[in-house]
Coordinates of C-alpha atoms and ligand atoms in Angstrom, one line a residue:
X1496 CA -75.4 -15.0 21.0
X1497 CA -74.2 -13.0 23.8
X1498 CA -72.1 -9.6 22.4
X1499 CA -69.1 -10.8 25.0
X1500 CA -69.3 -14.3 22.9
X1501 CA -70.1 -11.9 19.4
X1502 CA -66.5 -10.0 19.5
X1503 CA -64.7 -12.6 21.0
X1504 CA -65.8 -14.6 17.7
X1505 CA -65.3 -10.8 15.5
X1506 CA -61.5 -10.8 17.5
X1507 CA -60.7 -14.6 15.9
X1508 CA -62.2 -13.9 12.4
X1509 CA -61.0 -10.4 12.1
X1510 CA -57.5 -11.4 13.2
X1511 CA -56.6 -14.9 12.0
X1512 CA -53.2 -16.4 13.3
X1513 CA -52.7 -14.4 16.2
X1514 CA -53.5 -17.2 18.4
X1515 CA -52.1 -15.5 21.7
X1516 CA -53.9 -12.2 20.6
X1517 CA -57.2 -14.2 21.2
X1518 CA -55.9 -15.9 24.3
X1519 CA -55.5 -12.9 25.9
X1520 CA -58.5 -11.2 24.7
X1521 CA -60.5 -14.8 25.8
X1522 CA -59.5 -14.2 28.9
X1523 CA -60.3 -10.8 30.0
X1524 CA -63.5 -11.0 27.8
X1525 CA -64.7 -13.9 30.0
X1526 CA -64.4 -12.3 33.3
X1527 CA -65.4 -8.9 32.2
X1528 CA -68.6 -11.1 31.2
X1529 CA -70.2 -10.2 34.7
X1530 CA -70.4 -5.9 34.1
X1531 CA -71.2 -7.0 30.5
X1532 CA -73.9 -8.8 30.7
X1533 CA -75.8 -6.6 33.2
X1534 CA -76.2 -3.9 30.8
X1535 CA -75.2 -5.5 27.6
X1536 CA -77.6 -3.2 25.6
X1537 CA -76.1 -0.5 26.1
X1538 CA -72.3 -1.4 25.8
X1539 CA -73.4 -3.1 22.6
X1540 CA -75.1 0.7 21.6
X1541 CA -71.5 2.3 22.4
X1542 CA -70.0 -0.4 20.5
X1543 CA -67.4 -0.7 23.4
X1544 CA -66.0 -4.1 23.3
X1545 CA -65.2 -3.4 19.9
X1546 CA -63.1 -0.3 20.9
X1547 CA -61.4 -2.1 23.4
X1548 CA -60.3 -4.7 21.4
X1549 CA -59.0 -2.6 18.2
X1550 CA -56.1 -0.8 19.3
X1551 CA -56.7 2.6 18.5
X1552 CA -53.6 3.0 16.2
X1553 CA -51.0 0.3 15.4
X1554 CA -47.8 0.9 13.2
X1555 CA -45.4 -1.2 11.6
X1556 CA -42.0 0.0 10.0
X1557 CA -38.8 -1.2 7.9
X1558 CA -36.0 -1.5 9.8
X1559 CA -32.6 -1.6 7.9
X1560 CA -28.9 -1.8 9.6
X1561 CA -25.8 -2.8 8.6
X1562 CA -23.8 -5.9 10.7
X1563 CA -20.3 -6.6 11.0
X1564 CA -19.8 -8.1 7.5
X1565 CA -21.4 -5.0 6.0
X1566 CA -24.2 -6.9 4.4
X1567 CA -27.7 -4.8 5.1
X1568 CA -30.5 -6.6 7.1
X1569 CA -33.9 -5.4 7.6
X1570 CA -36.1 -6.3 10.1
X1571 CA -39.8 -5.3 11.4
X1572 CA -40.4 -2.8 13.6
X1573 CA -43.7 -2.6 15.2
X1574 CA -45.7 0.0 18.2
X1575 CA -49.2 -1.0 18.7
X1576 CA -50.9 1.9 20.5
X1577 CA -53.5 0.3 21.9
X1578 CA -56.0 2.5 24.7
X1579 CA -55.3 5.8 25.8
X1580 CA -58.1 6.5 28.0
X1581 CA -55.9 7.0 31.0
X1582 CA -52.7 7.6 30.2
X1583 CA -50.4 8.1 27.5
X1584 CA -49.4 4.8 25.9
X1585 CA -47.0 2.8 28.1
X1586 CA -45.3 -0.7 27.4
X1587 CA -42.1 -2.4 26.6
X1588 CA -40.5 -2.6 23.2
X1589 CA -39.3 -6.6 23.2
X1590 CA -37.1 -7.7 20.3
X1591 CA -36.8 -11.5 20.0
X1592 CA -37.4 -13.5 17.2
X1593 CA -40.7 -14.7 17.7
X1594 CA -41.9 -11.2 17.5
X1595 CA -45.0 -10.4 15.1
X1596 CA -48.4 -8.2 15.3
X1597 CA -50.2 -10.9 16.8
X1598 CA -48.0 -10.8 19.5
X1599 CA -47.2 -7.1 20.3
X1600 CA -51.3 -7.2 20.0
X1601 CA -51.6 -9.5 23.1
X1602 CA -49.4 -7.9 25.3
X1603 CA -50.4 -4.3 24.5
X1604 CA -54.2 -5.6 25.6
X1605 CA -52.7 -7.2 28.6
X1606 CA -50.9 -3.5 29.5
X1607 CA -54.2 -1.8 29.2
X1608 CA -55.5 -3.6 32.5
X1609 CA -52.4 -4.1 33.8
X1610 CA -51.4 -0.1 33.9
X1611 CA -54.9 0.8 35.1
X1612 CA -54.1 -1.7 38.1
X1613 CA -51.4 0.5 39.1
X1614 CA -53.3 2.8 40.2
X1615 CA -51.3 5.3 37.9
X1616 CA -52.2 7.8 34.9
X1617 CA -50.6 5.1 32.1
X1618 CA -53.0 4.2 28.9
X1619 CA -51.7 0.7 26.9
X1620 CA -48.8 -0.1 24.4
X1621 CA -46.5 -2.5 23.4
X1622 CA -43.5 -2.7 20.6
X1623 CA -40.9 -4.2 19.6
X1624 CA -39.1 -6.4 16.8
X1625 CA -38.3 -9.7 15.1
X1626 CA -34.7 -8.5 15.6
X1627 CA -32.5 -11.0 17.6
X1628 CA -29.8 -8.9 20.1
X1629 CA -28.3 -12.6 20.9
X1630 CA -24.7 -13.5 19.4
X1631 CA -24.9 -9.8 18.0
X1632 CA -22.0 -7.4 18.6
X1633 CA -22.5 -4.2 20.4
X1634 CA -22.0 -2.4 17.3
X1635 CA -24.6 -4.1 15.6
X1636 CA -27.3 -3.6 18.8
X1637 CA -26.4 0.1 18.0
X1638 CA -27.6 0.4 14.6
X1639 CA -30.3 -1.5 14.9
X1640 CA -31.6 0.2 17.4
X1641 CA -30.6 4.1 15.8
X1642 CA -32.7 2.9 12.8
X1643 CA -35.4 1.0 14.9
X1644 CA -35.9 4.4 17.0
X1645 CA -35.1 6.6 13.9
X1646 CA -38.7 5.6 12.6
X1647 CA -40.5 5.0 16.0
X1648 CA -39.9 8.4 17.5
X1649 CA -42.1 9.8 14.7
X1650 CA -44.8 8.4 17.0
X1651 CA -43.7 9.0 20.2
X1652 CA -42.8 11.4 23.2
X1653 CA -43.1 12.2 26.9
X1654 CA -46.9 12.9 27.0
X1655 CA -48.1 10.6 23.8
X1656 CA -46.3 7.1 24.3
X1657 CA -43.5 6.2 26.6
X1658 CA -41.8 2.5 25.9
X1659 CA -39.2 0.7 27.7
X1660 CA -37.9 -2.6 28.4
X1661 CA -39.1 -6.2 27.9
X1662 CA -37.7 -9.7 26.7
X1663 CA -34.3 -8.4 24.7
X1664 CA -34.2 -4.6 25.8
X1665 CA -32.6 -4.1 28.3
X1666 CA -30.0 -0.8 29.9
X1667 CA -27.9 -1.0 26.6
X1668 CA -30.7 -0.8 23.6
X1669 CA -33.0 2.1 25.9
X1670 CA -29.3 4.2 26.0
X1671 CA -29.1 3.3 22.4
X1672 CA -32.7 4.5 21.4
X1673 CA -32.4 7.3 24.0
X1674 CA -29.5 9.0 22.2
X1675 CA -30.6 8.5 18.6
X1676 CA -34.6 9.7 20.1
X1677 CA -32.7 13.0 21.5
X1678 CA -30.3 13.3 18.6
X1679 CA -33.4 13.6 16.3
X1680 CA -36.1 15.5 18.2
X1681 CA -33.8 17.6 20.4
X1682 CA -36.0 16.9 23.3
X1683 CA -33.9 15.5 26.7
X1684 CA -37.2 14.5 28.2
X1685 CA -38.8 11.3 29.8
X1686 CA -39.9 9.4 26.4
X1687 CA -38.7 5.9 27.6
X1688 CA -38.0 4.2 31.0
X1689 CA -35.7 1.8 32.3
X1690 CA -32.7 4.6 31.4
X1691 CA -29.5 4.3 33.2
X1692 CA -29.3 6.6 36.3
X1693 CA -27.1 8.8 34.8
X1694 CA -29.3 10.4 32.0
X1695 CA -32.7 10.6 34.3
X1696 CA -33.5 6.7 35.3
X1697 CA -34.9 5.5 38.3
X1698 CA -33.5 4.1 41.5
X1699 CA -35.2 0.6 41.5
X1700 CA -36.2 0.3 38.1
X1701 CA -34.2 -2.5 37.6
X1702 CA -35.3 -4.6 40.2
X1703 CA -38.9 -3.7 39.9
X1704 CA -40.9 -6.2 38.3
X1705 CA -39.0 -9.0 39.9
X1706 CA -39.5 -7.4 43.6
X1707 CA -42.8 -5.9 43.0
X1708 CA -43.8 -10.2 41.9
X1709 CA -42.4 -11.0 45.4
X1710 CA -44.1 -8.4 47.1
X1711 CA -47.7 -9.4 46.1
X1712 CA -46.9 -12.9 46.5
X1713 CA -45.2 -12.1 50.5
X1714 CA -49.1 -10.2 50.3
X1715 CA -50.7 -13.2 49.0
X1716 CA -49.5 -15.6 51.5
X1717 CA -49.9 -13.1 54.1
X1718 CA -53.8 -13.0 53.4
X1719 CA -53.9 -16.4 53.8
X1720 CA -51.7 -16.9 57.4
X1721 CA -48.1 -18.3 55.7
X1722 CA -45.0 -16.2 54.9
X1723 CA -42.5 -17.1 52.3
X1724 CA -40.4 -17.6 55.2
X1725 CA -38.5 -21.5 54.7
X1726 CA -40.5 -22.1 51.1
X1727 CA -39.0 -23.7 48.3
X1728 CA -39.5 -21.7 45.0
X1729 CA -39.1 -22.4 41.7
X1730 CA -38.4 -20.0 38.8
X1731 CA -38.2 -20.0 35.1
X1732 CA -36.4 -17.6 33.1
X1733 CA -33.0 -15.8 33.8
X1734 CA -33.5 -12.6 32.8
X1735 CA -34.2 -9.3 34.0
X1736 CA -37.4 -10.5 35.9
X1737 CA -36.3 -13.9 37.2
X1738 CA -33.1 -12.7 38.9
X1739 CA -34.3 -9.5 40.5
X1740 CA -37.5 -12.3 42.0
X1741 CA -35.1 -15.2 43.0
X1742 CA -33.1 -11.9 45.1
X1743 CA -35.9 -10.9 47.0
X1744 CA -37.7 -14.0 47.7
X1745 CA -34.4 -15.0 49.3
X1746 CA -34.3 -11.6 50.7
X1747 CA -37.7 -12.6 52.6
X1748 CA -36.6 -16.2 53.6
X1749 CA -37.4 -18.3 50.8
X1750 CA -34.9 -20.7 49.2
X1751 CA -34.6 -21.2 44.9
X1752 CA -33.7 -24.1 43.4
X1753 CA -34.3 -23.4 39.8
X1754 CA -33.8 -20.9 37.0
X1755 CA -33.6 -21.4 33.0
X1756 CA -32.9 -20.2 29.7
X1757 CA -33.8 -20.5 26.4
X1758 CA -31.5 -23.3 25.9
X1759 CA -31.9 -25.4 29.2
X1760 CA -32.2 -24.9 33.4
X1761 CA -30.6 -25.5 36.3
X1762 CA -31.6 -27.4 39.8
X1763 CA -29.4 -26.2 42.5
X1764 CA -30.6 -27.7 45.6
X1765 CA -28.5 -25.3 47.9
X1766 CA -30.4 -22.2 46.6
X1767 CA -29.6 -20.1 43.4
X1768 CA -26.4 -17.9 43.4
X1769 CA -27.5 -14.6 42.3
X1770 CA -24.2 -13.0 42.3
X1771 CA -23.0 -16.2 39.7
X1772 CA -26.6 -15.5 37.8
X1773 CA -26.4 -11.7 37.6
X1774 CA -22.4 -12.5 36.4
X1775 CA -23.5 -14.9 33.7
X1776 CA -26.4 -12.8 32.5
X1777 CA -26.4 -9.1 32.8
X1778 CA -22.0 -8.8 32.2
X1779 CA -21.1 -11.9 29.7
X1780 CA -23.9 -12.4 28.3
X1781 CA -24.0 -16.1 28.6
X1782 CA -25.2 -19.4 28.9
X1783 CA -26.5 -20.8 31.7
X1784 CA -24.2 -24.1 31.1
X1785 CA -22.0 -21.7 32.7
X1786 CA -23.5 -21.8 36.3
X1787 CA -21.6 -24.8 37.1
X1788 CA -18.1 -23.1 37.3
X1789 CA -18.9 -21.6 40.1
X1790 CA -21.7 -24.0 41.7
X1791 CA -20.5 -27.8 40.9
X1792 CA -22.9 -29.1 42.8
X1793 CA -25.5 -27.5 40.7
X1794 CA -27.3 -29.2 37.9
X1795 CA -28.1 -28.2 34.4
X1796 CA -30.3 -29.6 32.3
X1797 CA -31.1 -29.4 28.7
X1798 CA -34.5 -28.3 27.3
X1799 CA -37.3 -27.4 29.9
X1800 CA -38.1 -28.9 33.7
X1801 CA -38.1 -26.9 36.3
X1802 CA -41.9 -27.2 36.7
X1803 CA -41.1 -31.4 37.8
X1804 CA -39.3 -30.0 41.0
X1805 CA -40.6 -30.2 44.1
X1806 CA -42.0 -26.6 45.7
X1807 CA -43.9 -24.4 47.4
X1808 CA -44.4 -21.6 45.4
X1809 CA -43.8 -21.3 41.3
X1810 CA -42.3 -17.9 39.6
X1811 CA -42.7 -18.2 36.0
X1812 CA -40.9 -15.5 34.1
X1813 CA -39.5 -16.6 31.1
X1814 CA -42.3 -16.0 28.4
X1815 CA -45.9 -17.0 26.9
X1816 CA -47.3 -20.4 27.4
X1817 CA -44.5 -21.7 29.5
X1818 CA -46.4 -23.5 31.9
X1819 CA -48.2 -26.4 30.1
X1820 CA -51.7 -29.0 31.5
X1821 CA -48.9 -31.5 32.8
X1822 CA -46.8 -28.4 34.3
X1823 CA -49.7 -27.8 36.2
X1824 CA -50.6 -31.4 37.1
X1825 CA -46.7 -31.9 38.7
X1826 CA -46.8 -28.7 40.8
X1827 CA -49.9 -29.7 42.2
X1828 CA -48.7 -33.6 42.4
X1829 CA -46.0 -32.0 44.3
X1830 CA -48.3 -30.1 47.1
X1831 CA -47.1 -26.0 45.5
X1832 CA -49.6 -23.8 47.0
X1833 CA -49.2 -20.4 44.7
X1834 CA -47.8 -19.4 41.5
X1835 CA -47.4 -16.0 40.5
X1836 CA -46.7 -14.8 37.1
X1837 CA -43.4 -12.7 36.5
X1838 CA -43.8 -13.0 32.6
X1839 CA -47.0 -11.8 30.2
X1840 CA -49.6 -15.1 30.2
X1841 CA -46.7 -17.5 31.3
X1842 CA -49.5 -20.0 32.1
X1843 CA -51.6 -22.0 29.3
X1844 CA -55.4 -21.5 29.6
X1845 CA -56.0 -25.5 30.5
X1846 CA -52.9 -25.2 33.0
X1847 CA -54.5 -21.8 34.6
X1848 CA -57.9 -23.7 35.1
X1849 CA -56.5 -27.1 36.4
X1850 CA -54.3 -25.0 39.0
X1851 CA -57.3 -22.5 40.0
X1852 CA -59.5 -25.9 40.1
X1853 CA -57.0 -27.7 42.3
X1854 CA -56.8 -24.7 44.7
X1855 CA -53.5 -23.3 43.9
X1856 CA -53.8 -19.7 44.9
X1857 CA -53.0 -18.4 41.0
X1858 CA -52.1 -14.3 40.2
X1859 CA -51.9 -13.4 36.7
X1860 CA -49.1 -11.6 35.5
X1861 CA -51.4 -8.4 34.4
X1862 CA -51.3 -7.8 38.4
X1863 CA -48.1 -10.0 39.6
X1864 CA -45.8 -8.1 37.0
X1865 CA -47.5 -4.6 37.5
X1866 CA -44.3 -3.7 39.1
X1867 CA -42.3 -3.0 36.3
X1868 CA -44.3 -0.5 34.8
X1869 CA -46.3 0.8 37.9
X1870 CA -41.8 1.9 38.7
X1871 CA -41.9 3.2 35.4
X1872 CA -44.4 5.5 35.6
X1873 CA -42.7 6.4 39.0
X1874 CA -39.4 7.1 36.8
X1875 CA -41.7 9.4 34.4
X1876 CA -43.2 11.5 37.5
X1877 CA -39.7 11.9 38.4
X1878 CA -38.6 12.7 34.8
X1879 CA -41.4 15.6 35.4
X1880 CA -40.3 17.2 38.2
X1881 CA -36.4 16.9 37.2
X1882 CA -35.7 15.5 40.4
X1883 CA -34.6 11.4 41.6
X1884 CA -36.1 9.6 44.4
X1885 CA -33.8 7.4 46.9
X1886 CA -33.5 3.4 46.1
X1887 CA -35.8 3.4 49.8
X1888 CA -38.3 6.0 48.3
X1889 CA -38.9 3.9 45.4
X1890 CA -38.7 0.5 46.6
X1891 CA -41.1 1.9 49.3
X1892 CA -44.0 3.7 46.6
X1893 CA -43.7 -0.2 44.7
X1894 CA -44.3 -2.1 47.5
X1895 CA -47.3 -0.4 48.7
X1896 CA -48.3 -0.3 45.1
X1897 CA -48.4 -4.1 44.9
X1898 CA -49.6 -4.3 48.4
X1899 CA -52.9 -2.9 47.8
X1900 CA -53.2 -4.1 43.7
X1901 CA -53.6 -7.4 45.6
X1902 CA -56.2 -6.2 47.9
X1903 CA -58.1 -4.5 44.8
X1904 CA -57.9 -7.9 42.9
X1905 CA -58.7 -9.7 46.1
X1906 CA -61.9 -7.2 46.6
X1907 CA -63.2 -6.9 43.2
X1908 CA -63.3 -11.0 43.3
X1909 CA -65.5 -10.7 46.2
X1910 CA -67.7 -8.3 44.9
X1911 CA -68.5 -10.2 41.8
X1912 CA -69.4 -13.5 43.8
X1913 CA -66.0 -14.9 43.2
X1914 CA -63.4 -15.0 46.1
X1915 CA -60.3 -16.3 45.6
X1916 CA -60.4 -15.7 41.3
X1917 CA -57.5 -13.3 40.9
X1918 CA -58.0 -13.6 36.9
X1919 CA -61.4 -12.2 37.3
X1920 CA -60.3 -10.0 40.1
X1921 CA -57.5 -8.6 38.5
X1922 CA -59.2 -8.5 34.6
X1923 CA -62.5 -6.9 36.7
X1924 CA -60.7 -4.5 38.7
X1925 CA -58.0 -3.5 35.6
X1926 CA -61.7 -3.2 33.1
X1927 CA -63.8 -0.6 35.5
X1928 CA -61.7 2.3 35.9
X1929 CA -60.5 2.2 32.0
X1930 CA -64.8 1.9 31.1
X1931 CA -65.2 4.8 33.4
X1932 CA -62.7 6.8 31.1
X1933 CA -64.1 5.6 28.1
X1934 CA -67.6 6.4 29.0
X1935 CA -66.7 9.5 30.2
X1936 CA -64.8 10.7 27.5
X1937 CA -67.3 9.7 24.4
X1938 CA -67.4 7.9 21.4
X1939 CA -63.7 7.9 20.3
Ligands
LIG1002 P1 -35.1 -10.9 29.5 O1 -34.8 -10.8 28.0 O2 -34.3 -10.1 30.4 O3 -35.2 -12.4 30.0 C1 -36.0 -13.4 29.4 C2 -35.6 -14.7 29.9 O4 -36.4 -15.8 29.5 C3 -34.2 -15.1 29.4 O5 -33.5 -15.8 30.4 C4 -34.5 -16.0 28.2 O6 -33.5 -16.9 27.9 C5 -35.7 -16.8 28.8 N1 -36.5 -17.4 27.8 C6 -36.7 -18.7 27.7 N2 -37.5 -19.1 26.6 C7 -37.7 -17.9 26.0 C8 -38.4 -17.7 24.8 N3 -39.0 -18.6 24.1 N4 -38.5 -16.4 24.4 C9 -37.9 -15.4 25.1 N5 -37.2 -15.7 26.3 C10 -37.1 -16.9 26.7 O7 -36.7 -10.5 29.6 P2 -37.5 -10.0 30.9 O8 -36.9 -10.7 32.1 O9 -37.5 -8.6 30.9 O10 -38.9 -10.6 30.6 C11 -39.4 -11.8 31.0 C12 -40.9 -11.9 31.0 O11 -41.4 -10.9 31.9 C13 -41.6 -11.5 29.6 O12 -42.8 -12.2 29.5 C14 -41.9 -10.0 29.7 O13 -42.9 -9.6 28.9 C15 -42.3 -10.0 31.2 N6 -42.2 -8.7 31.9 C16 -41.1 -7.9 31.9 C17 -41.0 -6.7 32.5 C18 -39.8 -5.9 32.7 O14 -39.8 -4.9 33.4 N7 -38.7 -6.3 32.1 C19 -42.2 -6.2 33.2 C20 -43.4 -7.1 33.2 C21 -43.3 -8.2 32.5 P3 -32.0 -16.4 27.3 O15 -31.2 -16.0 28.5 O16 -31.5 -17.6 26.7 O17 -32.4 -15.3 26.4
LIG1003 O1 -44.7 -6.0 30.3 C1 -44.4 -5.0 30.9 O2 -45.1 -4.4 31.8 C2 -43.1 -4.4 30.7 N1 -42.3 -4.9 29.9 C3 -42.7 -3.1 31.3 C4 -43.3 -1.9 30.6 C5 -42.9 -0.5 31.1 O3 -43.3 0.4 30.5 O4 -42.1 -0.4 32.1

């Protein structure tokens, strides 16, 4: 048996019920195959597939708070450190019910290829908890996260491990886990990003992995003659990604008819109302059954759709596996000619192949949400120097970021034989400079 096929079998033994742990490792395994394969007896020597598919360290904590009744709960905290060859660990903290190892494991691979496709010095890491911030009162986000961080910052710091945002952490639980970080390690320095301007965040941070998704797709298009100018998009999710995409693909012409949340979705055929969105979202805290008192033209739907309207162009960023076979078999049905990922492995694998073999032009989110973190690490250079960049200095720096990630990903397809394979471009491209380190720095 081949050693890519030998640990991708190790990775499903060794970690049982982790399904999207081995979807993820599947899939960069199997373009990776190419550098493998053409010296496979020495990689298998150095035992390096093995170390890049163990995280190097990977720690899992109690976490006890008090809610409003005064009853104690306890949740899981987890930090996965997963490759520092690099950087210093970078990656979001999500908290979200669905949370467990097997799925901090998968994205914290994913951010190892995903941070070396920045271009920037960030190694990989994800965190997070099974903790739920929905329906909770402010009070209770607070302790949670004083007790969540009270344990994590044990294991963290500017120049070892920087988190930050992801599905459930958002400006309020980074201020929360700033202050109890500083109130415990006296330290006022750049251990998390996505803080609010006035305690050392960055200008565009916010908007970041939503723009950055529109800028490589504007780059995508662009490669092949079209614009988004006039094309009909649709999103998923209505969270920090989706709305900060739907503003700047209508910022570059494009019209949005969709957007959704974990409850149901909405079709508005004039073209999303971001102001309403951001509203409904990012001050009340809402549902999205809201939308309709301001657009009642709109429609909301229960459950899942959005992928059975017609488009151009699909933006999914909601969450994993989101984008199903039949998904797939409408967009195409319906003549959409790219789909970018805004969330972590939004798309299926069957739905990723179909799409890829139908010839939707297809980025994967390891190099369509690079944004996010590539702004990030932009927030931690400026948390360096104790200085802050202009909104225009920012925005600028991400959109040439994303502007030549895409021509890597486009280029390392080529080399390998493969044009037009941005999962292999982007897995290929995200995989040589982190070997490099690793080779270079020994067996460790
Ligand atoms: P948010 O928590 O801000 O928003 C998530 C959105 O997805 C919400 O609208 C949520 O609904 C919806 N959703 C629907 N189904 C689910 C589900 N099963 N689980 C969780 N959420 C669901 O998160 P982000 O926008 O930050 O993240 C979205 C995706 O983008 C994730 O995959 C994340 O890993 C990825 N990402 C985020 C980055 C960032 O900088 N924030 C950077 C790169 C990637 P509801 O409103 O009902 O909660
Ligand atoms: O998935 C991701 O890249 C993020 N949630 C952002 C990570 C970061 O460190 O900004």
């Amino acid at each position: 048996m081949s050693y890519v096929d030998e640990i991708i079998e190790q990775v499903i033994a060794k970690n049982p019920d982790e399904p999207e742990f081995h979807q993820a490792v599947r899939e960069v395994l199997d373009s990776i195959r190419v550098i493998i394969e053409a010296n496979e007896e020495k990689f298998r020597r150095d035992a390096l597939l093995e170390r890049l598919v163990n995280p190097e360290r990977q720690i899992k904590f109690r976490v006890p708070w008090v809610d409003d009744q005064g009853n104690v709960q306890v949740n899981t905290g987890y930090r996965v450190q997963f490759n520092s060859a690099i950087g210093p660990y970078k990656g979001g903290l999500r908290l979200h019910p669905s949370v467990n190892i097997g799925i901090i494991k998968f994205l914290g691979f994913e951010q190892i290829f995903k941070n070396s496709l920045t271009g920037l010095p960030i190694g990989g890491g994800k965190g997070g908890s099974d903790f739920d911030p929905k329906g909770k009162s402010d009070r209770e986000v607070m302790a949670f996260c004083q007790s969540f961080m009270t344990e994590l910052c044990k294991y963290i710091g500017a120049d070892t491990d920087v988190p930050a945002g992801d599905i459930g952490t958002g400006a309020r639980e980074i201020g929360y886990m700033y202050g109890q970080y500083k109130r415990i390690r006296g330290l006022f320095e750049g251990v998390l990003t996505g803080k609010g301007l006035s305690y050392g965040g960055s200008l565009a941070r916010t908007e970041a992995t939503g723009y950055g998704l529109l800028y490589i797709t504007d780059a995508l298009l662009r490669a092949h003659g079209e614009t988004m100018q006039g094309k009909t998009v649709v999103v998923s999710g209505a969270g920090n990604v989706a709305i900060y995409a739907i503003e700047k693909a209508q910022q570059l012409g494009a019209k949005v008819v969709t957007c959704s949340d974990s409850t149901g979705w909405i079709y508005d055929p004039q073209g999303i109302d971001v102001a309403a969105l951001k509203e409904i979202k990012e001050v009340k805290r809402a549902r999205l059954t809201e939308y309709k008192n301001d657009r009642p033209d709109a429609e909301y739907h229960e459950g899942r759709g959005v992928w059975q309207i017609k488009a151009d162009i699909a933006l999914p960023c909601a969450t994993q596996n989101e984008l199903h076979l039949d998904d797939a078999q409408q967009l195409v049905k319906n003549g959409c000619i790219a789909v970018c990922e805004g969330a972590n492995m939004p798309t299926t694998e069957e739905a990723t192949k179909y799409l890829q073999e139908n010839g939707v032009w297809f980025i994967p989110g390891k190099a369509a949400n690079a944004g996010g973190v590539a702004t990030s690490a932009l927030e931690m250079s400026q948390n360096s120097e104790r200085l802050s960049w202009s909104f225009e200095e920012v925005d600028s720096q991400l959109k040439k970021i994303m502007e030549s990630l895409y021509a890597n990903i486009d280029d390392a397809a080529k080399r390998f034989g493969m044009e037009g394979n941005y999962v292999a471009g982007a897995n290929i491209a995200g995989f040589e400079k982190v070997l490099d380190a690793m080779n270079a720095q020994g067996i460790v």
